[in-house]
mmCIF file of C-alpha atoms and ligand atoms in Angstrom:
data_model
loop_
_atom_site.group_PDB
_atom_site.id
_atom_site.type_symbol
_atom_site.label_atom_id
_atom_site.label_comp_id
_atom_site.label_asym_id
_atom_site.label_seq_id
_atom_site.Cartn_x
_atom_site.Cartn_y
_atom_site.Cartn_z
ATOM 1 C CA MET A 951 0.000 0.000 0.000
ATOM 2 C CA MET A 952 1.287 3.458 -0.898
ATOM 3 C CA PRO A 953 1.482 5.733 2.135
ATOM 4 C CA ASN A 954 -0.475 8.914 1.708
ATOM 5 C CA PRO A 955 1.413 12.219 1.706
ATOM 6 C CA PRO A 956 0.587 13.273 5.322
ATOM 7 C CA GLU A 957 2.005 9.962 6.633
ATOM 8 C CA LEU A 958 5.168 10.509 4.594
ATOM 9 C CA ALA A 959 5.561 13.991 5.951
ATOM 10 C CA SER A 960 5.119 12.882 9.554
ATOM 11 C CA GLY A 961 7.638 10.016 9.010
ATOM 12 C CA ALA A 962 10.195 12.419 7.613
ATOM 13 C CA SER A 963 9.678 14.932 10.390
ATOM 14 C CA ALA A 964 9.994 12.180 13.031
ATOM 15 C CA GLU A 965 13.316 11.190 11.454
ATOM 16 C CA ALA A 966 14.424 14.832 11.397
ATOM 17 C CA ALA A 967 13.455 15.173 15.063
ATOM 18 C CA ARG A 968 15.494 12.066 15.878
ATOM 19 C CA ASP A 969 18.490 13.596 14.085
ATOM 20 C CA VAL A 970 18.153 16.821 16.082
ATOM 21 C CA ALA A 971 18.064 14.796 19.309
ATOM 22 C CA ARG A 972 21.058 12.690 18.256
ATOM 23 C CA GLU A 973 23.012 15.785 17.318
ATOM 24 C CA ALA A 974 22.205 17.438 20.654
ATOM 25 C CA ALA A 975 23.414 14.304 22.476
ATOM 26 C CA PHE A 976 26.556 14.294 20.311
ATOM 27 C CA ASP A 977 27.242 17.984 21.078
ATOM 28 C CA ALA A 978 26.769 17.300 24.789
ATOM 29 C CA ARG A 979 29.317 14.469 24.657
ATOM 30 C CA ILE A 980 31.797 16.745 22.882
ATOM 31 C CA ALA A 981 31.193 19.490 25.446
ATOM 32 C CA ALA A 982 31.791 16.996 28.266
ATOM 33 C CA GLY A 983 35.161 16.116 26.697
ATOM 34 C CA GLU A 984 34.192 12.548 25.826
ATOM 35 C CA SER A 985 35.903 10.883 22.916
ATOM 36 C CA ILE A 986 33.848 9.726 19.957
ATOM 37 C CA GLU A 987 34.423 6.109 18.900
ATOM 38 C CA PRO A 988 33.883 4.441 15.489
ATOM 39 C CA LYS A 989 30.531 2.817 16.315
ATOM 40 C CA ASP A 990 29.058 5.937 17.945
ATOM 41 C CA TRP A 991 26.525 8.063 16.095
ATOM 42 C CA MET A 992 28.135 11.158 14.588
ATOM 43 C CA PRO A 993 26.919 13.892 12.265
ATOM 44 C CA GLU A 994 27.710 13.090 8.650
ATOM 45 C CA ARG A 995 29.680 16.317 8.348
ATOM 46 C CA TYR A 996 31.881 15.392 11.336
ATOM 47 C CA ARG A 997 32.641 12.055 9.679
ATOM 48 C CA LYS A 998 33.430 13.732 6.341
ATOM 49 C CA GLN A 999 35.695 16.372 7.884
ATOM 50 C CA LEU A 1000 37.620 13.713 9.798
ATOM 51 C CA ILE A 1001 38.030 11.555 6.705
ATOM 52 C CA ARG A 1002 39.378 14.602 4.869
ATOM 53 C CA MET A 1003 41.782 15.587 7.656
ATOM 54 C CA MET A 1004 42.992 12.095 8.515
ATOM 55 C CA SER A 1005 43.499 10.994 4.922
ATOM 56 C CA GLN A 1006 45.417 14.205 4.146
ATOM 57 C CA HIS A 1007 47.545 13.463 7.171
ATOM 58 C CA ALA A 1008 48.173 9.847 6.073
ATOM 59 C CA HIS A 1009 49.053 11.005 2.542
ATOM 60 C CA SER A 1010 51.481 13.566 4.003
ATOM 61 C CA GLU A 1011 53.317 10.884 5.960
ATOM 62 C CA VAL A 1012 53.687 8.711 2.866
ATOM 63 C CA VAL A 1013 54.645 11.502 0.439
ATOM 64 C CA GLY A 1014 56.954 12.827 3.178
ATOM 65 C CA MET A 1015 59.105 9.717 2.726
ATOM 66 C CA LEU A 1016 60.178 10.914 -0.735
ATOM 67 C CA PRO A 1017 62.309 14.044 -0.101
ATOM 68 C CA GLU A 1018 64.309 12.275 2.611
ATOM 69 C CA GLY A 1019 64.381 8.876 0.932
ATOM 70 C CA ASN A 1020 66.252 10.723 -1.793
ATOM 71 C CA TRP A 1021 69.279 11.099 0.525
ATOM 72 C CA ILE A 1022 69.570 7.598 1.996
ATOM 73 C CA THR A 1023 72.219 6.554 -0.531
ATOM 74 C CA ARG A 1024 74.172 9.758 0.087
ATOM 75 C CA ALA A 1025 74.196 9.868 3.905
ATOM 76 C CA PRO A 1026 77.719 10.829 5.084
ATOM 77 C CA SER A 1027 78.206 7.942 7.544
ATOM 78 C CA LEU A 1028 76.768 4.564 8.469
ATOM 79 C CA ARG A 1029 75.234 6.045 11.632
ATOM 80 C CA ARG A 1030 73.493 8.811 9.679
ATOM 81 C CA LYS A 1031 72.320 6.323 7.073
ATOM 82 C CA MET A 1032 70.830 4.019 9.703
ATOM 83 C CA SER A 1033 68.915 6.784 11.455
ATOM 84 C CA LEU A 1034 67.665 8.228 8.148
ATOM 85 C CA ILE A 1035 66.444 4.816 6.964
ATOM 86 C CA ALA A 1036 64.705 4.297 10.310
ATOM 87 C CA LYS A 1037 63.070 7.729 10.117
ATOM 88 C CA VAL A 1038 61.776 7.252 6.581
ATOM 89 C CA GLN A 1039 60.462 3.837 7.574
ATOM 90 C CA ASP A 1040 58.733 5.374 10.622
ATOM 91 C CA GLU A 1041 56.943 7.866 8.344
ATOM 92 C CA GLY A 1042 55.656 5.007 6.177
ATOM 93 C CA GLY A 1043 54.381 3.347 9.360
ATOM 94 C CA HIS A 1044 52.636 6.579 10.419
ATOM 95 C CA GLY A 1045 50.898 6.699 7.061
ATOM 96 C CA LEU A 1046 49.649 3.103 7.310
ATOM 97 C CA TYR A 1047 48.565 3.606 10.899
ATOM 98 C CA ILE A 1048 46.522 6.712 10.033
ATOM 99 C CA TYR A 1049 45.014 5.024 6.937
ATOM 100 C CA CYS A 1050 43.794 2.288 9.348
ATOM 101 C CA GLY A 1051 42.360 4.970 11.641
ATOM 102 C CA THR A 1052 40.583 6.594 8.683
ATOM 103 C CA GLU A 1053 39.057 3.264 7.696
ATOM 104 C CA THR A 1054 37.237 3.162 11.065
ATOM 105 C CA LEU A 1055 35.076 5.968 9.607
ATOM 106 C CA GLY A 1056 33.741 3.637 6.921
ATOM 107 C CA VAL A 1057 35.998 4.423 3.971
ATOM 108 C CA ASP A 1058 38.208 2.100 2.002
ATOM 109 C CA ARG A 1059 41.949 2.744 1.906
ATOM 110 C CA HIS A 1060 41.978 1.885 -1.774
ATOM 111 C CA ASP A 1061 39.715 4.882 -2.483
ATOM 112 C CA LEU A 1062 41.870 7.195 -0.368
ATOM 113 C CA VAL A 1063 45.053 6.144 -2.184
ATOM 114 C CA GLU A 1064 43.230 6.600 -5.485
ATOM 115 C CA GLN A 1065 42.398 10.195 -4.494
ATOM 116 C CA LEU A 1066 46.069 10.874 -3.754
ATOM 117 C CA LEU A 1067 47.220 9.388 -7.046
ATOM 118 C CA ASN A 1068 44.626 11.177 -9.181
ATOM 119 C CA GLY A 1069 45.386 14.504 -7.514
ATOM 120 C CA THR A 1070 42.023 15.102 -5.814
ATOM 121 C CA ALA A 1071 43.379 14.689 -2.271
ATOM 122 C CA LYS A 1072 45.831 17.092 -0.704
ATOM 123 C CA TYR A 1073 48.914 16.473 1.389
ATOM 124 C CA SER A 1074 51.230 18.787 3.289
ATOM 125 C CA SER A 1075 52.641 21.494 0.997
ATOM 126 C CA ILE A 1076 56.130 21.221 2.555
ATOM 127 C CA PHE A 1077 56.892 17.953 0.754
ATOM 128 C CA ASN A 1078 56.724 19.682 -2.610
ATOM 129 C CA TYR A 1079 60.034 21.417 -1.949
ATOM 130 C CA PRO A 1080 63.268 19.782 -3.119
ATOM 131 C CA THR A 1081 66.022 18.460 -0.836
ATOM 132 C CA LEU A 1082 69.175 19.965 -2.298
ATOM 133 C CA SER A 1083 71.839 19.201 0.313
ATOM 134 C CA TRP A 1084 72.616 16.847 3.179
ATOM 135 C CA ALA A 1085 71.831 19.722 5.572
ATOM 136 C CA ASP A 1086 68.208 19.457 4.437
ATOM 137 C CA MET A 1087 68.002 16.103 6.249
ATOM 138 C CA GLY A 1088 68.859 17.896 9.490
ATOM 139 C CA VAL A 1089 66.635 20.892 8.857
ATOM 140 C CA ILE A 1090 63.622 18.789 7.823
ATOM 141 C CA GLY A 1091 63.909 16.631 10.950
ATOM 142 C CA TRP A 1092 64.244 19.737 13.120
ATOM 143 C CA LEU A 1093 61.767 22.154 11.519
ATOM 144 C CA VAL A 1094 59.316 19.985 9.595
ATOM 145 C CA ASP A 1095 58.997 17.210 12.162
ATOM 146 C CA GLY A 1096 59.157 19.936 14.842
ATOM 147 C CA ALA A 1097 56.167 21.704 13.268
ATOM 148 C CA ALA A 1098 54.390 18.353 12.921
ATOM 149 C CA ILE A 1099 54.899 17.705 16.652
ATOM 150 C CA VAL A 1100 53.325 21.057 17.607
ATOM 151 C CA ASN A 1101 50.325 20.185 15.447
ATOM 152 C CA GLN A 1102 50.083 16.552 16.488
ATOM 153 C CA THR A 1103 50.512 17.117 20.231
ATOM 154 C CA ILE A 1104 47.264 19.071 20.123
ATOM 155 C CA LEU A 1105 45.668 16.484 17.806
ATOM 156 C CA ALA A 1106 46.399 13.868 20.479
ATOM 157 C CA LYS A 1107 43.493 15.515 22.349
ATOM 158 C CA THR A 1108 41.180 15.543 19.347
ATOM 159 C CA SER A 1109 37.605 14.352 19.919
ATOM 160 C CA TYR A 1110 37.804 11.311 17.616
ATOM 161 C CA GLY A 1111 39.303 8.463 19.678
ATOM 162 C CA PRO A 1112 41.201 6.479 17.007
ATOM 163 C CA TYR A 1113 42.860 9.646 15.662
ATOM 164 C CA ALA A 1114 43.834 10.862 19.140
ATOM 165 C CA ARG A 1115 45.366 7.505 20.060
ATOM 166 C CA ALA A 1116 47.285 7.323 16.779
ATOM 167 C CA MET A 1117 48.768 10.756 17.515
ATOM 168 C CA ILE A 1118 50.020 9.765 20.976
ATOM 169 C CA ARG A 1119 51.984 6.899 19.497
ATOM 170 C CA ILE A 1120 53.199 8.852 16.472
ATOM 171 C CA CYS A 1121 54.369 11.863 18.529
ATOM 172 C CA LYS A 1122 56.794 9.642 20.434
ATOM 173 C CA GLU A 1123 58.532 8.753 17.174
ATOM 174 C CA GLU A 1124 58.355 12.316 15.858
ATOM 175 C CA ASN A 1125 60.325 13.448 18.889
ATOM 176 C CA PHE A 1126 63.188 11.173 17.861
ATOM 177 C CA HIS A 1127 62.977 12.543 14.322
ATOM 178 C CA LYS A 1128 63.248 16.062 15.581
ATOM 179 C CA ARG A 1129 66.200 15.264 17.822
ATOM 180 C CA GLN A 1130 68.181 13.468 15.154
ATOM 181 C CA GLY A 1131 67.485 16.397 12.806
ATOM 182 C CA TYR A 1132 68.621 18.977 15.328
ATOM 183 C CA GLU A 1133 71.753 16.952 16.055
ATOM 184 C CA ILE A 1134 72.658 17.027 12.345
ATOM 185 C CA VAL A 1135 72.035 20.794 12.298
ATOM 186 C CA ALA A 1136 74.109 21.403 15.448
ATOM 187 C CA THR A 1137 76.990 19.307 14.071
ATOM 188 C CA LEU A 1138 77.038 21.195 10.761
ATOM 189 C CA ALA A 1139 76.631 24.556 12.530
ATOM 190 C CA LYS A 1140 79.879 24.015 14.426
ATOM 191 C CA GLY A 1141 81.659 22.475 11.451
ATOM 192 C CA THR A 1142 83.683 24.051 8.633
ATOM 193 C CA PRO A 1143 82.640 27.369 7.042
ATOM 194 C CA ALA A 1144 81.264 25.355 4.098
ATOM 195 C CA GLN A 1145 79.149 23.197 6.416
ATOM 196 C CA ARG A 1146 77.852 26.266 8.238
ATOM 197 C CA ALA A 1147 76.952 27.896 4.927
ATOM 198 C CA MET A 1148 75.198 24.706 3.805
ATOM 199 C CA VAL A 1149 73.036 24.465 6.933
ATOM 200 C CA GLN A 1150 72.208 28.191 6.913
ATOM 201 C CA ASP A 1151 71.145 27.921 3.269
ATOM 202 C CA SER A 1152 68.896 25.025 4.194
ATOM 203 C CA VAL A 1153 67.260 26.986 7.043
ATOM 204 C CA ASN A 1154 66.758 29.886 4.630
ATOM 205 C CA ARG A 1155 64.891 27.616 2.201
ATOM 206 C CA PHE A 1156 62.801 25.683 4.739
ATOM 207 C CA TRP A 1157 61.900 28.377 7.282
ATOM 208 C CA TRP A 1158 58.907 29.939 5.514
ATOM 209 C CA PRO A 1159 57.527 26.671 4.082
ATOM 210 C CA SER A 1160 57.667 25.272 7.664
ATOM 211 C CA LEU A 1161 55.499 28.163 8.905
ATOM 212 C CA MET A 1162 53.086 27.481 6.045
ATOM 213 C CA MET A 1163 52.645 23.903 7.302
ATOM 214 C CA PHE A 1164 50.123 25.161 9.863
ATOM 215 C CA GLY A 1165 47.789 26.099 7.032
ATOM 216 C CA PRO A 1166 46.044 29.350 6.114
ATOM 217 C CA SER A 1167 45.744 32.202 8.558
ATOM 218 C CA ASP A 1168 42.707 32.076 10.907
ATOM 219 C CA THR A 1169 41.061 34.871 8.954
ATOM 220 C CA ASN A 1170 41.147 32.662 5.857
ATOM 221 C CA SER A 1171 40.566 29.144 7.159
ATOM 222 C CA PRO A 1172 37.100 27.972 6.057
ATOM 223 C CA ASN A 1173 36.958 24.717 8.062
ATOM 224 C CA SER A 1174 38.404 26.014 11.322
ATOM 225 C CA GLY A 1175 35.258 27.196 13.160
ATOM 226 C CA GLU A 1176 33.387 23.938 12.739
ATOM 227 C CA LEU A 1177 36.425 21.817 13.610
ATOM 228 C CA ARG A 1178 37.018 23.810 16.783
ATOM 229 C CA ARG A 1179 33.381 23.526 17.849
ATOM 230 C CA TRP A 1180 33.649 19.734 17.561
ATOM 231 C CA LYS A 1181 37.007 19.801 19.363
ATOM 232 C CA VAL A 1182 38.619 18.121 16.381
ATOM 233 C CA LYS A 1183 40.977 21.083 16.378
ATOM 234 C CA ARG A 1184 41.752 22.497 19.788
ATOM 235 C CA LYS A 1185 43.924 25.411 18.689
ATOM 236 C CA THR A 1186 43.804 27.600 15.609
ATOM 237 C CA ASN A 1187 46.376 27.534 12.811
ATOM 238 C CA ASP A 1188 47.793 30.903 13.908
ATOM 239 C CA GLU A 1189 48.041 29.857 17.563
ATOM 240 C CA LEU A 1190 49.963 26.716 16.619
ATOM 241 C CA ARG A 1191 52.205 28.633 14.215
ATOM 242 C CA GLN A 1192 53.056 31.146 16.947
ATOM 243 C CA ARG A 1193 53.819 28.353 19.386
ATOM 244 C CA PHE A 1194 56.176 26.754 16.855
ATOM 245 C CA VAL A 1195 58.038 30.041 16.282
ATOM 246 C CA ASN A 1196 58.330 30.665 20.034
ATOM 247 C CA LEU A 1197 59.756 27.186 20.586
ATOM 248 C CA THR A 1198 62.095 27.261 17.598
ATOM 249 C CA ILE A 1199 63.781 30.675 17.711
ATOM 250 C CA PRO A 1200 65.768 29.877 20.906
ATOM 251 C CA GLN A 1201 66.919 26.661 19.186
ATOM 252 C CA VAL A 1202 68.018 28.677 16.134
ATOM 253 C CA GLN A 1203 69.985 31.008 18.399
ATOM 254 C CA ALA A 1204 71.538 28.139 20.370
ATOM 255 C CA VAL A 1205 73.329 26.890 17.258
ATOM 256 C CA GLY A 1206 74.237 30.385 16.025
ATOM 257 C CA LEU A 1207 72.023 30.369 12.934
ATOM 258 C CA THR A 1208 69.451 32.914 11.738
ATOM 259 C CA VAL A 1209 66.035 32.784 10.072
ATOM 260 C CA PRO A 1210 65.398 34.728 6.850
ATOM 261 C CA ASP A 1211 62.977 37.215 8.420
ATOM 262 C CA PRO A 1212 64.076 40.845 8.906
ATOM 263 C CA ASP A 1213 60.842 41.562 10.817
ATOM 264 C CA LEU A 1214 61.422 38.943 13.505
ATOM 265 C CA ALA A 1215 61.233 40.634 16.924
ATOM 266 C CA TYR A 1216 60.602 39.582 20.497
ATOM 267 C CA ASN A 1217 57.590 41.139 22.170
ATOM 268 C CA ALA A 1218 58.322 41.211 25.918
ATOM 269 C CA THR A 1219 54.678 41.924 26.796
ATOM 270 C CA THR A 1220 53.164 38.954 24.981
ATOM 271 C CA GLU A 1221 56.387 36.882 25.210
ATOM 272 C CA ASP A 1222 55.917 36.026 21.541
ATOM 273 C CA TRP A 1223 58.466 36.078 18.749
ATOM 274 C CA GLU A 1224 56.623 38.188 16.194
ATOM 275 C CA PHE A 1225 57.372 37.327 12.585
ATOM 276 C CA GLY A 1226 56.950 38.939 9.174
ATOM 277 C CA ALA A 1227 54.243 38.388 6.576
ATOM 278 C CA ILE A 1228 53.873 34.918 5.083
ATOM 279 C CA ASP A 1229 53.807 34.708 1.292
ATOM 280 C CA TRP A 1230 50.342 33.172 0.906
ATOM 281 C CA ALA A 1231 50.530 33.454 -2.864
ATOM 282 C CA GLU A 1232 53.405 30.940 -2.803
ATOM 283 C CA PHE A 1233 51.461 28.674 -0.420
ATOM 284 C CA ASN A 1234 48.384 28.737 -2.670
ATOM 285 C CA GLU A 1235 50.448 27.921 -5.751
ATOM 286 C CA VAL A 1236 52.027 24.908 -4.034
ATOM 287 C CA VAL A 1237 48.637 23.692 -2.754
ATOM 288 C CA ARG A 1238 47.232 24.072 -6.275
ATOM 289 C CA GLY A 1239 49.862 21.660 -7.557
ATOM 290 C CA ASN A 1240 52.386 24.166 -8.899
ATOM 291 C CA GLY A 1241 55.153 23.846 -6.305
ATOM 292 C CA PRO A 1242 58.702 22.908 -7.313
ATOM 293 C CA CYS A 1243 58.186 19.129 -6.922
ATOM 294 C CA ASN A 1244 54.408 18.416 -6.964
ATOM 295 C CA ARG A 1245 54.472 16.527 -10.243
ATOM 296 C CA GLU A 1246 57.610 14.604 -9.337
ATOM 297 C CA ARG A 1247 56.116 13.493 -5.991
ATOM 298 C CA ILE A 1248 52.875 12.212 -7.490
ATOM 299 C CA ALA A 1249 54.753 10.495 -10.325
ATOM 300 C CA ALA A 1250 56.924 8.724 -7.714
ATOM 301 C CA ARG A 1251 53.832 7.619 -5.747
ATOM 302 C CA ARG A 1252 52.136 6.353 -8.923
ATOM 303 C CA ALA A 1253 55.220 4.371 -9.887
ATOM 304 C CA ALA A 1254 55.426 2.885 -6.365
ATOM 305 C CA HIS A 1255 51.744 1.942 -6.551
ATOM 306 C CA ASP A 1256 52.164 0.295 -9.968
ATOM 307 C CA ASN A 1257 55.287 -1.554 -8.834
ATOM 308 C CA GLY A 1258 53.352 -2.885 -5.833
ATOM 309 C CA GLN A 1259 50.531 -4.292 -7.965
ATOM 310 C CA TRP A 1260 51.952 -7.835 -7.885
ATOM 311 C CA VAL A 1261 52.098 -7.748 -4.057
ATOM 312 C CA ARG A 1262 48.423 -6.770 -3.833
ATOM 313 C CA ALA A 1263 47.504 -9.417 -6.425
ATOM 314 C CA ALA A 1264 49.444 -12.097 -4.507
ATOM 315 C CA ALA A 1265 47.872 -11.098 -1.175
ATOM 316 C CA THR A 1266 44.374 -11.201 -2.678
ATOM 317 C CA ALA A 1267 45.029 -14.619 -4.282
ATOM 318 C CA HIS A 1268 46.375 -15.948 -0.970
ATOM 319 C CA ALA A 1269 43.321 -14.652 0.951
ATOM 320 C CA GLU A 1270 40.976 -16.260 -1.601
ATOM 321 C CA LYS A 1271 42.819 -19.559 -1.370
ATOM 322 C CA GLN A 1272 42.628 -19.536 2.425
ATOM 323 C CA ALA A 1273 38.913 -18.760 2.325
ATOM 324 C CA GLN A 1274 38.426 -21.628 -0.119
ATOM 325 C CA ASN A 1275 40.429 -24.036 2.086
ATOM 326 C CA LYS A 1276 38.266 -23.076 5.045
ATOM 327 C CA THR A 1277 35.041 -23.724 3.092
ATOM 328 C CA GLU A 1278 36.323 -27.116 1.916
ATOM 329 C CA ALA A 1279 37.344 -28.105 5.452
ATOM 330 C CA ALA A 1280 33.940 -27.173 6.872
HETATM 331 FE FE1 LIG B 2571 55.468 11.116 10.771
HETATM 332 FE FE1 LIG B 2572 58.590 12.371 11.443
#
């Protein structure tokens, strides 16, 4: 029997009322500081925003292996080579771990990887810059992993449980990355004039892109308000950027280097290191796919994906065979 229109309308409005009640309960849980778990009800938009953020994060870890992987064969000693290999491997692990976390939101990793490879998903803009010298391995560990730690320490308190727990584990490894990077920087900074020049040049190239890692300014960050309300983000991009600068400038001074910012000044009242204007036009170009290495990075990921096809085919065949064996045994 076809329901008549009034019945339809009342059914729809009852469903809408249920959604309002569910959303109110969800907001109350967020306000109480509870963490949201995969099987809990959540607004569709919350789920979508988390999938976007977490998959971008996972992609960044994986693409982030490329600029440093480039230097493994050229590390200056066995010790440096071992720690660089371990770091790059850690980043791959972070990517896989966060892909798993994203899958708890009901998406398939295959689709996420597809989005990265076809250019519809974003990843951190910093990895589209080239690594031109050995000093870049130190500066990336120090500044890039350092910026990631500032971001991820706050994300460890994010409202979505699987993401928060992933961050706690990942931050422990990021701290090692930062330390090994800073040790490389400190060694070069007290080395020969050529080594000093090499590490200063690297800081000059990576300083501003590191500040851009925190994303657009608060006045121009479309997703920020909603993400803060849901306690997905607990600090704004500008707050995190300022915290990074405040933490990093004393480290720059400790090794006798400088940052390429003539406007940098300490404000004794706010206790902040105030910095000059960020070149957002450059940031937007890199995000749009026109940075120095965007095409190279995606080409490398596509090649890696194609080269791994036989592994995926073998794993699928093995799983099918096992399933078949189980059916036959039953
Ligand atoms: Fe990482
Ligand atoms: Fe790292």
